[in-house]
Coordinates of C-alpha atoms in Angstrom, one line a residue:
M2 CA -9.8 16.6 23.4
A3 CA -11.0 13.7 25.6
R4 CA -9.9 10.3 24.4
N5 CA -13.5 9.0 23.8
E6 CA -15.0 12.3 22.8
P7 CA -16.9 12.0 19.5
I8 CA -15.5 14.0 16.6
N9 CA -17.4 17.1 15.7
T10 CA -17.7 16.6 11.9
Y11 CA -18.2 20.3 11.4
R12 CA -15.0 21.3 13.1
L13 CA -11.6 21.1 11.3
L14 CA -8.9 19.2 13.1
T15 CA -5.4 20.4 13.8
V16 CA -2.4 18.4 12.7
G17 CA -1.7 17.5 16.3
E18 CA -5.2 16.2 16.8
V19 CA -5.0 14.1 13.6
A20 CA -1.7 12.7 14.6
K21 CA -3.0 11.8 18.1
R22 CA -6.2 10.3 16.8
S23 CA -4.6 8.4 13.9
G24 CA -1.4 7.2 15.6
V25 CA 0.7 8.7 12.8
A26 CA 3.5 11.1 13.4
V27 CA 3.0 14.7 12.3
S28 CA 5.9 14.3 9.9
A29 CA 4.1 11.4 8.3
L30 CA 1.0 13.5 7.8
H31 CA 3.1 16.1 6.1
F32 CA 4.6 13.4 3.9
Y33 CA 1.2 12.0 3.0
E34 CA 0.0 15.4 2.1
S35 CA 3.1 16.1 0.0
K36 CA 2.4 12.8 -1.9
G37 CA -1.2 13.7 -2.5
L38 CA -2.7 11.1 -0.2
I39 CA -4.5 13.5 2.1
Q40 CA -5.4 17.2 1.9
A41 CA -5.3 20.0 4.4
T42 CA -6.6 23.5 4.3
R43 CA -4.9 26.5 5.9
N44 CA -6.4 28.8 8.4
A45 CA -5.7 32.6 8.6
G46 CA -2.5 31.8 10.5
N47 CA -1.4 29.4 7.8
Q48 CA -1.8 26.4 10.1
R49 CA -2.9 23.1 8.6
R50 CA -6.5 22.0 9.3
Y51 CA -8.0 18.7 8.3
M52 CA -11.6 17.5 7.7
P53 CA -12.4 14.7 10.1
V54 CA -12.8 12.3 7.2
V55 CA -9.0 12.4 6.9
L56 CA -8.9 9.9 9.8
R57 CA -10.6 7.3 7.6
Y58 CA -8.2 7.9 4.7
I59 CA -5.2 7.6 7.1
A60 CA -6.6 4.3 8.4
V61 CA -6.9 3.0 4.8
I62 CA -3.4 4.2 4.0
K63 CA -1.9 2.5 7.0
I64 CA -3.7 -0.8 6.3
A65 CA -2.7 -0.7 2.6
Q66 CA 0.9 0.0 3.5
S67 CA 1.0 -2.8 6.0
A68 CA -0.2 -5.1 3.2
G69 CA 2.7 -3.9 1.1
I70 CA 0.8 -1.8 -1.3
P71 CA 3.1 1.0 -2.6
L72 CA 2.2 4.6 -1.7
E73 CA 2.0 5.5 -5.4
E74 CA -0.6 2.8 -5.9
I75 CA -2.5 4.0 -2.9
R76 CA -2.5 7.5 -4.2
A77 CA -3.6 6.5 -7.7
T78 CA -6.5 4.4 -6.3
L79 CA -7.6 7.1 -3.8
G80 CA -7.2 9.6 -6.7
R81 CA -10.2 8.0 -8.5
F82 CA -12.5 9.9 -6.1
P83 CA -12.8 13.6 -5.2
A84 CA -10.1 14.5 -2.6
G85 CA -11.4 14.4 0.9
S86 CA -14.8 13.1 0.0
K87 CA -16.8 10.8 2.3
L88 CA -16.6 7.7 0.2
T89 CA -19.6 5.4 -0.1
S90 CA -19.5 1.7 0.7
E91 CA -19.5 1.0 -3.0
Q92 CA -16.4 3.2 -3.5
W93 CA -14.6 1.5 -0.6
G94 CA -15.6 -1.8 -2.2
L95 CA -13.9 -0.7 -5.4
L96 CA -10.8 0.2 -3.5
S97 CA -10.6 -3.2 -1.9
S98 CA -11.2 -5.0 -5.2
V99 CA -8.4 -3.1 -6.9
W100 CA -6.0 -4.0 -4.1
R101 CA -7.3 -7.5 -3.8
K102 CA -5.9 -8.2 -7.3
T103 CA -2.6 -6.7 -6.4
L104 CA -2.5 -8.8 -3.2
D105 CA -3.5 -12.0 -4.9
E106 CA -0.7 -11.5 -7.5
R107 CA 1.8 -10.8 -4.6
I108 CA 0.6 -13.9 -2.7
Q109 CA 1.1 -16.0 -5.8
R110 CA 4.6 -14.8 -6.3
L111 CA 5.5 -15.3 -2.6
T112 CA 4.0 -18.8 -2.7
V113 CA 6.2 -19.7 -5.7
L114 CA 9.2 -18.2 -3.9
R115 CA 8.4 -20.1 -0.7
D116 CA 7.8 -23.4 -2.6
H117 CA 11.0 -23.1 -4.6
L118 CA 13.3 -21.7 -1.9
D119 CA 14.5 -25.0 -0.7
S120 CA 15.2 -26.4 -4.1
C121 CA 16.8 -23.1 -5.3
I122 CA 19.2 -22.5 -2.5
G123 CA 18.6 -25.4 -0.1
C124 CA 20.6 -27.9 -2.2
G125 CA 23.9 -26.2 -1.1
C126 CA 25.4 -25.8 -4.6
L127 CA 24.8 -22.0 -4.5
S128 CA 25.4 -21.8 -8.2
L129 CA 23.4 -18.9 -9.7
A130 CA 24.6 -19.5 -13.2
D131 CA 24.5 -23.3 -13.6
C132 CA 22.2 -25.1 -11.2
P133 CA 21.8 -28.6 -12.6
L134 CA 18.2 -28.8 -11.3
R135 CA 16.7 -25.4 -11.8
N136 CA 18.9 -23.8 -14.5
P137 CA 21.1 -26.3 -16.4
N138 CA 23.8 -24.7 -18.6
D139 CA 22.4 -21.2 -17.6
I140 CA 19.4 -21.6 -20.0
L141 CA 17.5 -18.8 -18.2
G142 CA 20.5 -16.4 -18.6
Q143 CA 20.0 -16.6 -22.3
Q144 CA 16.4 -15.2 -21.8
G145 CA 17.8 -12.0 -20.5
A146 CA 18.0 -10.4 -17.1
G147 CA 15.6 -11.1 -14.3
A148 CA 14.4 -13.9 -12.0
H149 CA 12.5 -15.9 -14.6
I150 CA 11.4 -18.8 -12.4
F151 CA 10.1 -16.3 -9.8
E152 CA 8.5 -13.8 -12.3
H153 CA 7.0 -16.4 -14.6
P154 CA 6.4 -19.5 -12.5
A155 CA 3.9 -21.2 -14.8
E156 CA 6.6 -21.4 -17.6
H157 CA 9.1 -23.2 -15.3
R158 CA 7.2 -25.9 -13.6

């Protein structure tokens, strides 16, 4: 297939064609399929064949992964729609709004971590149990396991 040749939307693509066009290894395509992220059909010779729309799904998967969205969350969000369907702009908008909330929460947690990193380990005391500034007398340890300042920043300002 020529590099700039348009995709024939009526012809199914081989796994090699999908890998080449998407920039994803064949093994990754098999993995995505095993996780329910994409679907293939089988021809008479039991070879995988993909609808051309799978290229769009793979692009979305790669973008979501690069933003740190877990594969299970990607699968669940894509699973709201019929498998392999050509999603409308409204449906793509729904995907982005779901992931926007996740990303906004992650950004908030990372911002808190960044802003407290110097005061947490930058002082040099390196005390996890009894930091006189952030956790005097290990007050947070009495609240149970976990990174309380990081997980609940509004409560510890």
